[in-house]
Every structure is written in C-alpha cells, then in structure tokens.
Short mmCIF file of C-alpha atoms in Angstrom, two decimals:
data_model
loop_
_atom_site.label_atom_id
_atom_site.label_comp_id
_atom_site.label_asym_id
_atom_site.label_seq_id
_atom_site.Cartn_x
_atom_site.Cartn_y
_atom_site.Cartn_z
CA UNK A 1 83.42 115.86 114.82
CA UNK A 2 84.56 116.26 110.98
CA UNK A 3 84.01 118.86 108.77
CA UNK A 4 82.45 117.95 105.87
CA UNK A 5 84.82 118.44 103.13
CA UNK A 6 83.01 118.53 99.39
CA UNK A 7 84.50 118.08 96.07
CA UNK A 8 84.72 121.54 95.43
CA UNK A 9 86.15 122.85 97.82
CA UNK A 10 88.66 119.62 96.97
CA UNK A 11 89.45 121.02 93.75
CA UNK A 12 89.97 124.06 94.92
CA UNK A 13 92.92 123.44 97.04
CA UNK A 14 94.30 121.37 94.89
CA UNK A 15 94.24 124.74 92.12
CA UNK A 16 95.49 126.57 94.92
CA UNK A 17 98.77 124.55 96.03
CA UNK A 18 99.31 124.05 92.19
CA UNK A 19 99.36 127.45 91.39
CA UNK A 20 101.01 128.74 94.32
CA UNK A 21 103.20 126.04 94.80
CA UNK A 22 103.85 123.75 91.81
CA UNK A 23 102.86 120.64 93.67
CA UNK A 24 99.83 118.94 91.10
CA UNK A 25 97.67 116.81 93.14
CA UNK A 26 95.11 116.70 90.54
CA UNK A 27 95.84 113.39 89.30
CA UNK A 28 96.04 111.65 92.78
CA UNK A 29 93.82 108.88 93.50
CA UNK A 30 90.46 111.03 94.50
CA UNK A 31 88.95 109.59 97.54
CA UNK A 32 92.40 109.00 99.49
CA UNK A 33 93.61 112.18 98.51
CA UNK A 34 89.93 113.20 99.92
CA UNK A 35 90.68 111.12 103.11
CA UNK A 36 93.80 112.38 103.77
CA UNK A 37 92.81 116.37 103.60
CA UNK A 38 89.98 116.12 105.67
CA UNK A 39 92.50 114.20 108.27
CA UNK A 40 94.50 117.47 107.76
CA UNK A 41 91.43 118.83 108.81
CA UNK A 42 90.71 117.07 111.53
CA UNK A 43 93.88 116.49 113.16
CA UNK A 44 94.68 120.40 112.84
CA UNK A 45 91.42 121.80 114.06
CA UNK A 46 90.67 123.38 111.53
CA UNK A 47 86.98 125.20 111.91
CA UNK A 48 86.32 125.65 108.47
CA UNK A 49 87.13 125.35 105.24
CA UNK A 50 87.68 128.71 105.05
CA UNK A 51 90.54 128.71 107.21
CA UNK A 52 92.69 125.46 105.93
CA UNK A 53 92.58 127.22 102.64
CA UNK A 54 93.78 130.61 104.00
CA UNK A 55 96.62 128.96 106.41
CA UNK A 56 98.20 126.80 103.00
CA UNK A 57 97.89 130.21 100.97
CA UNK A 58 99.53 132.56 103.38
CA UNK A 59 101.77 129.98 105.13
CA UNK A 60 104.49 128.77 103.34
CA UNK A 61 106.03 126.52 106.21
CA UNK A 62 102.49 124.74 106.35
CA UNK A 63 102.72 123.29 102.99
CA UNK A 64 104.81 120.57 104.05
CA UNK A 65 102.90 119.77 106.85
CA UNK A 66 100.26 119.60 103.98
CA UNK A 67 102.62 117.29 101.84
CA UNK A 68 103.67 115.29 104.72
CA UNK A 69 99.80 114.40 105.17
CA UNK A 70 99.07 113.69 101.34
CA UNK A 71 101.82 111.55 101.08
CA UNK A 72 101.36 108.48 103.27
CA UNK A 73 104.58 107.22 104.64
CA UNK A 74 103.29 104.15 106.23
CA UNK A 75 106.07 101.66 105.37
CA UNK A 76 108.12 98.89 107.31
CA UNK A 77 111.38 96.81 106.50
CA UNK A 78 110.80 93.88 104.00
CA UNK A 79 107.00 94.36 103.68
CA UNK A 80 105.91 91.58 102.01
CA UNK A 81 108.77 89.48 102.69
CA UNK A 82 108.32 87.22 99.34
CA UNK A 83 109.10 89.74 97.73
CA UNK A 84 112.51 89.95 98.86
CA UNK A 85 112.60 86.64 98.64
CA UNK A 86 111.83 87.03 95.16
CA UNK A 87 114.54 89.89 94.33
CA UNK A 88 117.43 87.82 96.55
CA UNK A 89 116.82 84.65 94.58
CA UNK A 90 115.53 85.61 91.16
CA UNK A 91 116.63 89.55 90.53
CA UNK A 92 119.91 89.44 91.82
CA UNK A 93 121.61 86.89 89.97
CA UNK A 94 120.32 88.57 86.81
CA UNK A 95 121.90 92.23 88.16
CA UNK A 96 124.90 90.25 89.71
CA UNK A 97 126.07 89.98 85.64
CA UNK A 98 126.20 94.47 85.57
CA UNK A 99 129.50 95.64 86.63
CA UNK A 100 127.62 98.32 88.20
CA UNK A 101 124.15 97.89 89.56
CA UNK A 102 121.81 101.34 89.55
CA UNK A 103 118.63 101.13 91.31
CA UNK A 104 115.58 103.60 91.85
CA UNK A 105 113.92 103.49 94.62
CA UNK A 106 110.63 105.47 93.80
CA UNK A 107 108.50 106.77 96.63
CA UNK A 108 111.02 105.46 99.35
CA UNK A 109 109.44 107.50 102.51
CA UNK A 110 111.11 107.22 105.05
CA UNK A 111 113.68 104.62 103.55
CA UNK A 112 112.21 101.67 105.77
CA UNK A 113 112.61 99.76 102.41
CA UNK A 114 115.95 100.82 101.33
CA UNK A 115 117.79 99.67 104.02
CA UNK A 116 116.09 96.50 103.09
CA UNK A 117 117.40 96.60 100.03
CA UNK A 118 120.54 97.51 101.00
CA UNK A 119 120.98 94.50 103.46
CA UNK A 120 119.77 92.37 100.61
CA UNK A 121 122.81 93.32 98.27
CA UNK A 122 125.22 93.43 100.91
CA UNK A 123 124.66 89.61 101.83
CA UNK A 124 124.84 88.59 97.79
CA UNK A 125 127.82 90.32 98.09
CA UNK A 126 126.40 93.45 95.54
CA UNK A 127 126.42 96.26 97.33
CA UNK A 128 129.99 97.45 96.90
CA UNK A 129 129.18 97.73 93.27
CA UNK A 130 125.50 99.63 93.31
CA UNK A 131 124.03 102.55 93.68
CA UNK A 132 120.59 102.85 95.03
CA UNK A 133 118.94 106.55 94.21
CA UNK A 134 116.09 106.79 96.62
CA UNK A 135 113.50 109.73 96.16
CA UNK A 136 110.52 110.93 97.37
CA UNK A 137 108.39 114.02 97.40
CA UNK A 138 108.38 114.47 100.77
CA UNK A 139 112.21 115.98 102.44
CA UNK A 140 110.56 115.12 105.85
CA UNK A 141 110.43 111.70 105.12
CA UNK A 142 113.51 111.91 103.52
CA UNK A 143 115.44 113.12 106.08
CA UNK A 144 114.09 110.45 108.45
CA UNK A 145 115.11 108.19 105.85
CA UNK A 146 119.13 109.93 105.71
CA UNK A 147 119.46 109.84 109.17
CA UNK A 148 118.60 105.95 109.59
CA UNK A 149 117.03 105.94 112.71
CA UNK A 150 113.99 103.69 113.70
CA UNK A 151 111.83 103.03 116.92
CA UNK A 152 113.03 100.31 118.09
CA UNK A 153 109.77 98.41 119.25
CA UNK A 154 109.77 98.40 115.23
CA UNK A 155 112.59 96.20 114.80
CA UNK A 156 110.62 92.56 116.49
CA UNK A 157 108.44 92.53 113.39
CA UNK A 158 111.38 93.60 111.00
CA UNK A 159 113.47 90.79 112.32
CA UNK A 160 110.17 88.45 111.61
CA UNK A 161 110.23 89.87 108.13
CA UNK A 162 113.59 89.73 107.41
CA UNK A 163 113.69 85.63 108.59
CA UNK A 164 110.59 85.09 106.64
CA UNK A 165 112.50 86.84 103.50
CA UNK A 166 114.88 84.37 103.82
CA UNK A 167 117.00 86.16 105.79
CA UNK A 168 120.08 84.16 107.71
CA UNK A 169 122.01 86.57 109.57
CA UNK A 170 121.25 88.14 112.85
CA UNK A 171 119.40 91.35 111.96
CA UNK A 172 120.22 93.17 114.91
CA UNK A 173 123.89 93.24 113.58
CA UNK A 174 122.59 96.19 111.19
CA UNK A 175 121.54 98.04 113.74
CA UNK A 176 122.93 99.93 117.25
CA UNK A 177 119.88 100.23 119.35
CA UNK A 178 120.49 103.44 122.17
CA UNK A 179 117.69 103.92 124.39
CA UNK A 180 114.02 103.27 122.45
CA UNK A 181 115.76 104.01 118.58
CA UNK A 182 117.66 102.15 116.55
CA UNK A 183 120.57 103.51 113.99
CA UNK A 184 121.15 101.69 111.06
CA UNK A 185 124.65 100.82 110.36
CA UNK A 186 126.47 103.26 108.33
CA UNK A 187 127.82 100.48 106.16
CA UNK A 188 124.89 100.02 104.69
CA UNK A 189 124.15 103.71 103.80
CA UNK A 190 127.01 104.56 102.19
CA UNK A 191 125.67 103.76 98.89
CA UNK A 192 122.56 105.41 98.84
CA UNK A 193 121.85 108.67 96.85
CA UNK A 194 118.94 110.55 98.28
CA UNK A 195 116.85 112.98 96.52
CA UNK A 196 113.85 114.52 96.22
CA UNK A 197 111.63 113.60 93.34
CA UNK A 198 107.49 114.35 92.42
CA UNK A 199 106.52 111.46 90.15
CA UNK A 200 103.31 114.15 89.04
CA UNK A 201 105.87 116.44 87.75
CA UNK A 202 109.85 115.63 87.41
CA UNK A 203 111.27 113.87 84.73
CA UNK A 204 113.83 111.01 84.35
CA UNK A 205 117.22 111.84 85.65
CA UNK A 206 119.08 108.02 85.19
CA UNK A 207 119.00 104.72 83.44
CA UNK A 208 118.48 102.02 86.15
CA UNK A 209 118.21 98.32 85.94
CA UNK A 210 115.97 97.99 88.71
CA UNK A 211 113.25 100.25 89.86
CA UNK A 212 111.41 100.01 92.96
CA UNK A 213 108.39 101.34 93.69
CA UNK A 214 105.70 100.15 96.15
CA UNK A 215 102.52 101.55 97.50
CA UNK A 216 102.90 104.64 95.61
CA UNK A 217 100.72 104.16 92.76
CA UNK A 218 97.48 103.07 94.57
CA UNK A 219 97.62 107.02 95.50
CA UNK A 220 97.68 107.92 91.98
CA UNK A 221 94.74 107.80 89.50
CA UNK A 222 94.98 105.71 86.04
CA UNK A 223 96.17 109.06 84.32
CA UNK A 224 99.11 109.78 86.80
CA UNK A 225 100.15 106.29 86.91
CA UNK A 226 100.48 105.94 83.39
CA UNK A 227 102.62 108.85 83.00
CA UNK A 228 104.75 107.24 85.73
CA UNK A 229 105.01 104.18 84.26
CA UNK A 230 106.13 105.69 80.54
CA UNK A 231 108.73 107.89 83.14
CA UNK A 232 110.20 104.53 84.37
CA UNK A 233 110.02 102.92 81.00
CA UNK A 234 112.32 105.84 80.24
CA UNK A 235 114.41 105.32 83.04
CA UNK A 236 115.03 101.18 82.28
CA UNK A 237 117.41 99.55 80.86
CA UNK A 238 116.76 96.71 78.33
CA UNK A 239 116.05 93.74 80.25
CA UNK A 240 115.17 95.50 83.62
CA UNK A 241 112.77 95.33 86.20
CA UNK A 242 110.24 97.10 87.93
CA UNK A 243 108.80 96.22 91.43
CA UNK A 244 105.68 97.00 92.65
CA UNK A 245 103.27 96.55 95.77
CA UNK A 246 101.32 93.67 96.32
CA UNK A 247 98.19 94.87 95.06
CA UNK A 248 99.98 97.29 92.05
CA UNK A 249 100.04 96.44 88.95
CA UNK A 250 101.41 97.86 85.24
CA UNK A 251 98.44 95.81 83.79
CA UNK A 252 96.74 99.20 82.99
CA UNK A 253 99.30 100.81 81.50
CA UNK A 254 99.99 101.58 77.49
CA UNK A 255 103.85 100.18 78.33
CA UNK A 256 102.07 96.84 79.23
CA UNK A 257 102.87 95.33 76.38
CA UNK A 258 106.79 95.80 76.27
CA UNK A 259 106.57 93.92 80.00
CA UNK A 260 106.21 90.10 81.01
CA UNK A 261 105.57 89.31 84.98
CA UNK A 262 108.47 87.20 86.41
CA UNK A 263 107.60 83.88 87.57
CA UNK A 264 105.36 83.46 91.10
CA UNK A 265 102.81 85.94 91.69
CA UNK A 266 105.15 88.39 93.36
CA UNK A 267 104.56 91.90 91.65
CA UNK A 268 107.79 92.18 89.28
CA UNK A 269 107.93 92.69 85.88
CA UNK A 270 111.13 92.71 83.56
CA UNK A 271 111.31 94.92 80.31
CA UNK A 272 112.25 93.03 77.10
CA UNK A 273 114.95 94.27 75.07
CA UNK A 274 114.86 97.99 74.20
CA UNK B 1 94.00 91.68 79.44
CA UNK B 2 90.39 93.01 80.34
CA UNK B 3 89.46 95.82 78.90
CA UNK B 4 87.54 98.71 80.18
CA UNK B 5 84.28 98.75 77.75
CA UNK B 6 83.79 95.27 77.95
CA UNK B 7 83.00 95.71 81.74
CA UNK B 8 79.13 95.35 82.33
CA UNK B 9 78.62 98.05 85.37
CA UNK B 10 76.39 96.19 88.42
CA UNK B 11 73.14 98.05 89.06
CA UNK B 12 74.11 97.35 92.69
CA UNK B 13 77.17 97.03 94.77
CA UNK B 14 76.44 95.37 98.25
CA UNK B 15 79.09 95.39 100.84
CA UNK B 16 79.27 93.39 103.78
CA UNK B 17 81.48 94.51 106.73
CA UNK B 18 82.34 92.06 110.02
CA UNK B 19 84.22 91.20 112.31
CA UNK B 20 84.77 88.34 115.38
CA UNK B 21 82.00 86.10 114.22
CA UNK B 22 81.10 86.95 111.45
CA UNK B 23 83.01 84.02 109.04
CA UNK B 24 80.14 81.66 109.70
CA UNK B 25 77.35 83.87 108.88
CA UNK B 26 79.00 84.79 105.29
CA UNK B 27 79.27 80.94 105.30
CA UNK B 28 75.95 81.17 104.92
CA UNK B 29 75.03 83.94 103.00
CA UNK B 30 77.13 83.55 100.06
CA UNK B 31 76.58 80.11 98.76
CA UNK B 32 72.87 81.13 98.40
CA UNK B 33 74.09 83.89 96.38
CA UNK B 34 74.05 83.34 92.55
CA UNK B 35 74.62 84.96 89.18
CA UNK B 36 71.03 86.10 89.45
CA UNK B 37 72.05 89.23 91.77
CA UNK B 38 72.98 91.67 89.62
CA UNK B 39 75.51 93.45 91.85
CA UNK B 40 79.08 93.21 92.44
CA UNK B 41 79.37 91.84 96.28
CA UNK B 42 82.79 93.45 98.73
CA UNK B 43 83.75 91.91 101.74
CA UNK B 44 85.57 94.22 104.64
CA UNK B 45 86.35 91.54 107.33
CA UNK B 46 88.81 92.43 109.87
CA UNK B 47 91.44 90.24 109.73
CA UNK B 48 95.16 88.92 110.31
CA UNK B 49 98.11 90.34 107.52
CA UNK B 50 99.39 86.76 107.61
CA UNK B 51 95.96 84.77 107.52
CA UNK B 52 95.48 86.01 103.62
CA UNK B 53 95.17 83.10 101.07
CA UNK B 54 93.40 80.90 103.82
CA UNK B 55 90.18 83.16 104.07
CA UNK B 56 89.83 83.64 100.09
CA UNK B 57 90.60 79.70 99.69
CA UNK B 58 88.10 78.82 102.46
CA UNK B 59 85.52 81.27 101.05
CA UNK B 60 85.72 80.41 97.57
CA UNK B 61 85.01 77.07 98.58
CA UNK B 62 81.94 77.28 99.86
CA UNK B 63 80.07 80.20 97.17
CA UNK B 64 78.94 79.93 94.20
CA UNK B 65 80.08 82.92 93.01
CA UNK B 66 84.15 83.62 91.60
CA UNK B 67 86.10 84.96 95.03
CA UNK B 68 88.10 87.24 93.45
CA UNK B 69 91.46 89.20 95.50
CA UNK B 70 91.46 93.34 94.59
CA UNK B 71 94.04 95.18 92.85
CA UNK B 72 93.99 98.49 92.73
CA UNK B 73 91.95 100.16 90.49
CA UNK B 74 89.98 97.23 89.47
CA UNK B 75 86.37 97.90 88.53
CA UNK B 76 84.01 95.82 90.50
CA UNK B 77 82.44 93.30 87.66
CA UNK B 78 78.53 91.72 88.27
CA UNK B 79 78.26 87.96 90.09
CA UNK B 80 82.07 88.35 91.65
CA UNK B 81 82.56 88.33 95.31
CA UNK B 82 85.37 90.49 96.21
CA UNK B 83 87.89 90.06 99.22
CA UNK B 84 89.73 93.61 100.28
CA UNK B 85 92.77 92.41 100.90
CA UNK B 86 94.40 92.29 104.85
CA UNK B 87 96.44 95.47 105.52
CA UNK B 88 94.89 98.22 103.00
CA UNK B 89 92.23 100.62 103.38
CA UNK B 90 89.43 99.76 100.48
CA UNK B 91 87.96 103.02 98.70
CA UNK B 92 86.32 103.86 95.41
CA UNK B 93 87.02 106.16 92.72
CA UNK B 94 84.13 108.47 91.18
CA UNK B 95 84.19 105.89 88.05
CA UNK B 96 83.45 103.02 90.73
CA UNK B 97 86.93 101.13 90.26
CA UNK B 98 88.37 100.37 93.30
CA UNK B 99 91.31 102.11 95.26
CA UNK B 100 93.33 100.79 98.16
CA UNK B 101 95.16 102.83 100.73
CA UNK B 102 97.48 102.09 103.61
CA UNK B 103 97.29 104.96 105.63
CA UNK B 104 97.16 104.65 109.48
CA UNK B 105 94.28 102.53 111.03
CA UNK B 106 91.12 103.44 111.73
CA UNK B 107 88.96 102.15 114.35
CA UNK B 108 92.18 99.75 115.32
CA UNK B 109 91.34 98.29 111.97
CA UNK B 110 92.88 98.03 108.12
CA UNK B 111 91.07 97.48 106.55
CA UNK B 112 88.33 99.95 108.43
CA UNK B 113 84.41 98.98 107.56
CA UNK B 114 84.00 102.19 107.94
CA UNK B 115 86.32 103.78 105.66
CA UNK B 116 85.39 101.82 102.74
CA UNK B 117 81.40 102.13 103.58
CA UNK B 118 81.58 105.56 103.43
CA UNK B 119 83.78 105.59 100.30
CA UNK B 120 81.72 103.47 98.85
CA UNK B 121 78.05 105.83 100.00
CA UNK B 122 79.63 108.96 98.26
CA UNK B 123 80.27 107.13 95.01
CA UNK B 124 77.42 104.74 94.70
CA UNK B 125 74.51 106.59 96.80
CA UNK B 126 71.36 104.47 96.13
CA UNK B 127 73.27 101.90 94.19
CA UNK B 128 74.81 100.75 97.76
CA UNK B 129 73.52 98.05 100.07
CA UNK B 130 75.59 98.05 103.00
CA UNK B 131 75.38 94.75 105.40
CA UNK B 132 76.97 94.83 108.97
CA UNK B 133 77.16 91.44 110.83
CA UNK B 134 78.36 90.27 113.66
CA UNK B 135 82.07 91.75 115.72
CA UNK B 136 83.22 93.31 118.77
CA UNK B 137 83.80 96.60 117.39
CA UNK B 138 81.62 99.71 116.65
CA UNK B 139 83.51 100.05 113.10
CA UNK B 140 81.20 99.82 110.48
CA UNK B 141 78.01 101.59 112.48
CA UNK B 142 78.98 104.87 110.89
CA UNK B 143 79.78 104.04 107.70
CA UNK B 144 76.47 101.97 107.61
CA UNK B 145 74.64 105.40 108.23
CA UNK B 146 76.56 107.42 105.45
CA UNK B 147 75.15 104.40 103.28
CA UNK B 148 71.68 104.99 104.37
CA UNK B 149 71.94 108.94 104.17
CA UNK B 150 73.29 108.81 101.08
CA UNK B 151 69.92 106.90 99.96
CA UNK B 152 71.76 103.31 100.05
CA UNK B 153 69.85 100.52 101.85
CA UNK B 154 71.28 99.07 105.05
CA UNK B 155 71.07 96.01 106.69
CA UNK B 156 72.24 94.66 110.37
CA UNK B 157 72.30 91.10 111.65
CA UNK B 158 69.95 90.87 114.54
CA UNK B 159 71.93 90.90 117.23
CA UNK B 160 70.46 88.41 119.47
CA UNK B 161 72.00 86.17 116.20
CA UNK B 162 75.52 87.50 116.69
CA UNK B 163 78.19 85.64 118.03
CA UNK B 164 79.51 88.91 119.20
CA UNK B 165 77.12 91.51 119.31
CA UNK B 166 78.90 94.84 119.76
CA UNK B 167 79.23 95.92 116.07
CA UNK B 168 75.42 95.13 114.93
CA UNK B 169 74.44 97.11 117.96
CA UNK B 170 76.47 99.94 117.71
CA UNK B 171 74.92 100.57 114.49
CA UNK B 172 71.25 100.26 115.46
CA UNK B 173 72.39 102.71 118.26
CA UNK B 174 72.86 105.24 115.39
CA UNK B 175 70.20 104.98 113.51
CA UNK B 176 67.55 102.53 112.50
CA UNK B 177 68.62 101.11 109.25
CA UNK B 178 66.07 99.26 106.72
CA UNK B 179 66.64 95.83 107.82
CA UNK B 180 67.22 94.26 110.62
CA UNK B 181 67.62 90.22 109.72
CA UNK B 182 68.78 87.02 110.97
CA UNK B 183 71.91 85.13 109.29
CA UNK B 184 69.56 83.01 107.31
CA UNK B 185 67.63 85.74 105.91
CA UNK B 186 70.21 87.66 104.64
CA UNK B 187 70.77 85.74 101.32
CA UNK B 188 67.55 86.04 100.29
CA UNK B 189 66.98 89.61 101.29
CA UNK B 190 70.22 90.39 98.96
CA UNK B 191 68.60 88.30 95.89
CA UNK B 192 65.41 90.46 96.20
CA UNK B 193 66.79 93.63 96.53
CA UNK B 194 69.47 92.74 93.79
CA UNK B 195 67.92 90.82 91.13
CA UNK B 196 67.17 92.02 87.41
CA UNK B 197 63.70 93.30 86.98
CA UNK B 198 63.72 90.98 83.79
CA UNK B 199 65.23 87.90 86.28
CA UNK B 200 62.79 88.72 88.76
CA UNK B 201 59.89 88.14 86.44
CA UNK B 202 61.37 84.94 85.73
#
C-alpha cells in the first residue's frame, strides 16, 4: 500500500535537500517529481513521512539514493532511431566542415546514448577529431556510463535500433559480451569527457556545436527549461544544433526565435548566426 | 507559435483508458463526438512503440474532432482529441498542461492508465471524466477510483460488451463508478455530461 504523499510535505523536502544539500528540485516537472518520491517511498518502506524526511536529513549517503530516484535513467542505444538517422545524414556533414567537433551530451545517464553517438562518428570517419562532454547529475549513472558495461539481453533491441538508424556494420563488433554483460569497446570511449553537471544550477563550461539532450526536459517545468535552454544558447556556436527527445521541444522557450527546426519532423533545431 | 492566453481552458477533460479491444469501441465513440463537448478528450491505449503514426492516422480518420500527438507541456485545448504517445508515462501539471515521463512501467504498461488517471484526478478533481473500456489488464481500475474520489465522474464499458473483459471488471470490483454503459452509449453520455449549458439549451 502507498503512503499518501501531499504537496506539502512535497515542498518540504524539496526546501530540505536544497538547503542542506544544494540540489534545487523546485523547478522540476511537479507530478513526476511527485511520482518518483513517493516510489522512493514505496520501494524503501518507508512508514511515514516522518521518517523519509529524517533519513535524507541525517543521512548523507542516502541522498544519492534520493537523486538516483529523481533522476530517471531509463535510456537505450539509438532511441528513436530516425533520429540518428537524422544526425548521420544531415548533422554530420555540416560538423564534418569543424576541424574539431565539440559535443554536449546533456543528461547522458548512464551513457546508453553516447556510445551511440560515438559509433555514429566513428563510421563518418569523425570521431578522431571530437570530443563528446557527457554530464549528468547523477555520478551513479555516470559511472555506469564510464565503465561501458551493458546487460547483454539489452543489446537484441540495440542491434534492431542501430539497423533501423541506418546502421551497416555488425554491431556486435563494438562490443565483447562475457557472461550476461557486454563491454563496449574502448575505442569508442576514448573520446569522451565525463562530468557531472545539474542543469537547475551549473553554468556553461564550453562552446559546442552540437548539444544533445533528450528526455531531460519533460522532467523540468517551463521555468527550469527555459533557463536551460538560454544555458545551451550560451554554450552554441553560431550555426549549431540542439537535439532533443521526441516529444521535447524549444517551442516554449524566449530563445525560440534565434532557432529554425531542421527539415523532417525529427526534434533538431540549428541556431542562426550569433 | 500558440500562445498561452489565447488558450480557451475546457470546463472538462475526459480521458479514456483501454486496452486489447478497445480500438473498435473508440471507433465508435469518437466520430459521434463534436465541437459541441466542451472538454479536451485524452486517449491512454496500451500500445506497440513501433505501431505510432498508424493508430493516430487510423483514428483521425474516422472522428470528427482534430487527433492531435502530445508534446510535453502542451495545454490540453477544447474539441481536440489527444493521443499520449507509445512509450511515455502521460501526467499533468497543476496549470493542466500536460507532462510526459518515461520512468519504468507500471502495470507492464507505458503508457500506464493508471498513472495518468490519477495524475489527471489530483489536478482536475470534478473537472475529470474518466472512461475505462475494454482490455485484459486491471490497469486503469485504480486510477478510475482516484477519479471518482476526487469528485470526477467515471464511466466503465459493460462488460458483457467487452471484447476482453478483465479491465472493465477489475474496476467495478473496486468500486461502483457512475456509469456503467454499452459502446454505443458512450458518445452520447460524453455529449451530455460535456456540453455548454448555453449549447445544451440549444
């Protein structure tokens, strides 16, 4: 059975993690952020309120369990495959042009999607010359995300996303699979920077000329997205591009208007001249 | 671009959850449903990741009323029929705009009937009309009961007109919600319960 958990007492942990912690939740998307804390609740037997609220203020360990919760890491390798499609055939040629090629991966998780990206450049032939910075809030995703390993009953519906991406080599050459796990070939890894980052609160610490991020935003409310779109807006070159989830969009943002959508209905837009 | 004041608010948002067998009954419900309901209408069908396009194309074909995909944080307009998209949880904001989620499944499902029926009971209350048709699943049966204690109305298929008749009875082994109608009723229920006071008297 669930504990009910009310607004209140909602707002209240959020003032307590904030204060104690620096982490500012306040601008998350409410009822996920609801969702996911009374999951916390749930899945850690909690009793009461009462005593999820003393456990996060006394135990410092806890709040990343906490964090690891709030932050969804759901993710897989080329979700939405057209969208790859859509970097590998219209993106790249553009970046191809940079002598060197800095992306941002925003909100990578568990780095599912950066490999992706990184098998991407290597087969145009562009990864030698970039350098993907992928960040996160959340160092235990992150370190899943270093160390490259992956269940392997993941990798059927990878390879299926990878073809369907327009994929042509034989995805389980990026991969040594050992027992039920997978590790990603070190080739691939070698240029990627990882880091952590809180889109609430950190600034810009690059210029880029592509930045990813994808299912991040439908977490955040319209206040908290906006400030992360003027924070990549500050991070882009002239000319650069921003990738989003499926269902994202920078329609509601004040930097709308310094944006045009690339062609097909795939969710990247490219910055006009600064 | 829309903009935000320009939005007219529906007096009522009616959401209809299904799954297995449920596709012919909304065949039926929403080309009866018209720009006289003054309500935005959701749809939370379980459904393939792949299969996307193909239900909003076959859909829009047959209502009358604009099939429209989500995006997050979209407000819900009056007279559009909304589709939450395959893979994503569907929840609301306290404005009412729309939020979408891909955290783990629940009930085997994502989108969950559930999740966004209760979502959707804390932040409308009485302005909710939840609808739970046919599927062979018990998601949806608790969510429809949030909607009614939250002072929504609810409505189940009959059973005995389900295809598959696990989810409508899961919920009427809950709790006995408002209405309990055949496929061909439901239309017309909605209209009623959904119409204008000034388009009533019509």
């Amino acid at each position: 059975m669930q504990i009910e958990l009310t607004e209140d007492q909602l707002d209240t942990l959020i003032d307590d993690v904030q204060r104690q912690y620096g982490y500012d939740f306040g601008d998350y998307a409410r009822a996920s952020l609801h969702r996911r804390i009374a999951r916390l609740m749930t899945v850690d037997r909690f009793v009461s309120f009462a005593e999820l609220r003393y456990r996060i203020n006394s135990d410092k360990d806890y709040l990343s369990r906490l964090i690891d919760m709030v932050s969804v890491n759901v993710t897989e390798m080329f979700r939405d495959p057209s969208f790859y499609a859509a970097l590998r055939t219209q993106i790249f040629p553009v970046l191809a042009t940079y002598p060197l090629i800095r992306i941002w991966h925003a909100g990578c998780a568990s780095g599912e999607e950066v490999y992706s990206m990184a098998i991407l450049l290597k087969e145009s032939k562009l990864l030698d010359k970039s350098i993907i910075y992928a960040t996160d809030i959340n160092p235990t995703a992150l370190s899943v995300a270093r160390a490259g390993i992956y269940p392997l009953a993941q990798m059927q519906k990878y390879s299926e996303n990878y073809v369907a991406a327009g994929g042509a080599e034989d995805f389980s050459s990026y991969y040594t699979a050992q027992y039920d796990m997978v590790k990603m070939d070190t080739a691939l890894t070698k240029r990627i920077v990882y880091a952590t980052h809180n889109l609430a609160t950190d600034s810009s610490f690059n210029e880029f000329q592509l930045i990813i991020c994808r299912n991040v935003l439908i977490y955040f409310n319209q206040t908290l997205q906006d400030r992360v779109f003027h924070l990549f807006d500050d991070s882009l070159e002239g000319l650069g591009f921003i990738g989003l989830g499926s269902k994202e969009s920078i329609r509601f943002s004040t930097v709308e208007a310094s944006y045009q959508q690339i062609a097909g209905k795939d969710k990247i837009w490219r910055k006009g001249k600064k | 671009m829309a903009q935000r004041q320009e939005i007219e608010a529906p007096s009522k948002v009616i959401l209809i959850g299904g799954s297995a067998g449920s596709l012919s009954v909304l065949l039926v419900v929403l080309p009866l449903l018209s720009e006289r309901i003054n309500a935005a209408v959701v749809l939370v069908m379980h459904r393939h990741t792949r299969s996307e396009d193909l239900l909003e194309a076959l859909l829009a074909s047959r209502a009358s009323l604009p099939v429209r995909d989500i995006e997050d944080k979209d407000q819900p307009q009056r007279g559009i029929i909304y589709t939450a998209p395959a893979d994503y949880h569907l929840l609301f904001e306290p404005d009412g705009s729309f939020a979408l989620d891909s955290s783990e499944k629940v009930n085997y499902s994502r989108p969950s009937i559930d999740v966004t029926f209760e979502s959707a009971a804390r932040v409308f209350g009485t302005r909710a009309i939840g609808v739970l048709l046919s599927g062979a699943n018990a998601d949806g049966a608790e969510g429809l009961y949030e909607i009614e204690q939250h002072g929504g109305i609810t409505i189940v298929q009959h059973p005995e007109t389900a295809e598959v008749d696990y989810m409508p009875r899961s919920a009427l082994q809950l709790f006995p919600p408002a209405y309990t109608v055949r496929p061909g009723e439901i239309a017309p229920l909605l209209v009623r319960l959904a119409s204008d006071i000034s388009a009533a008297r019509d």
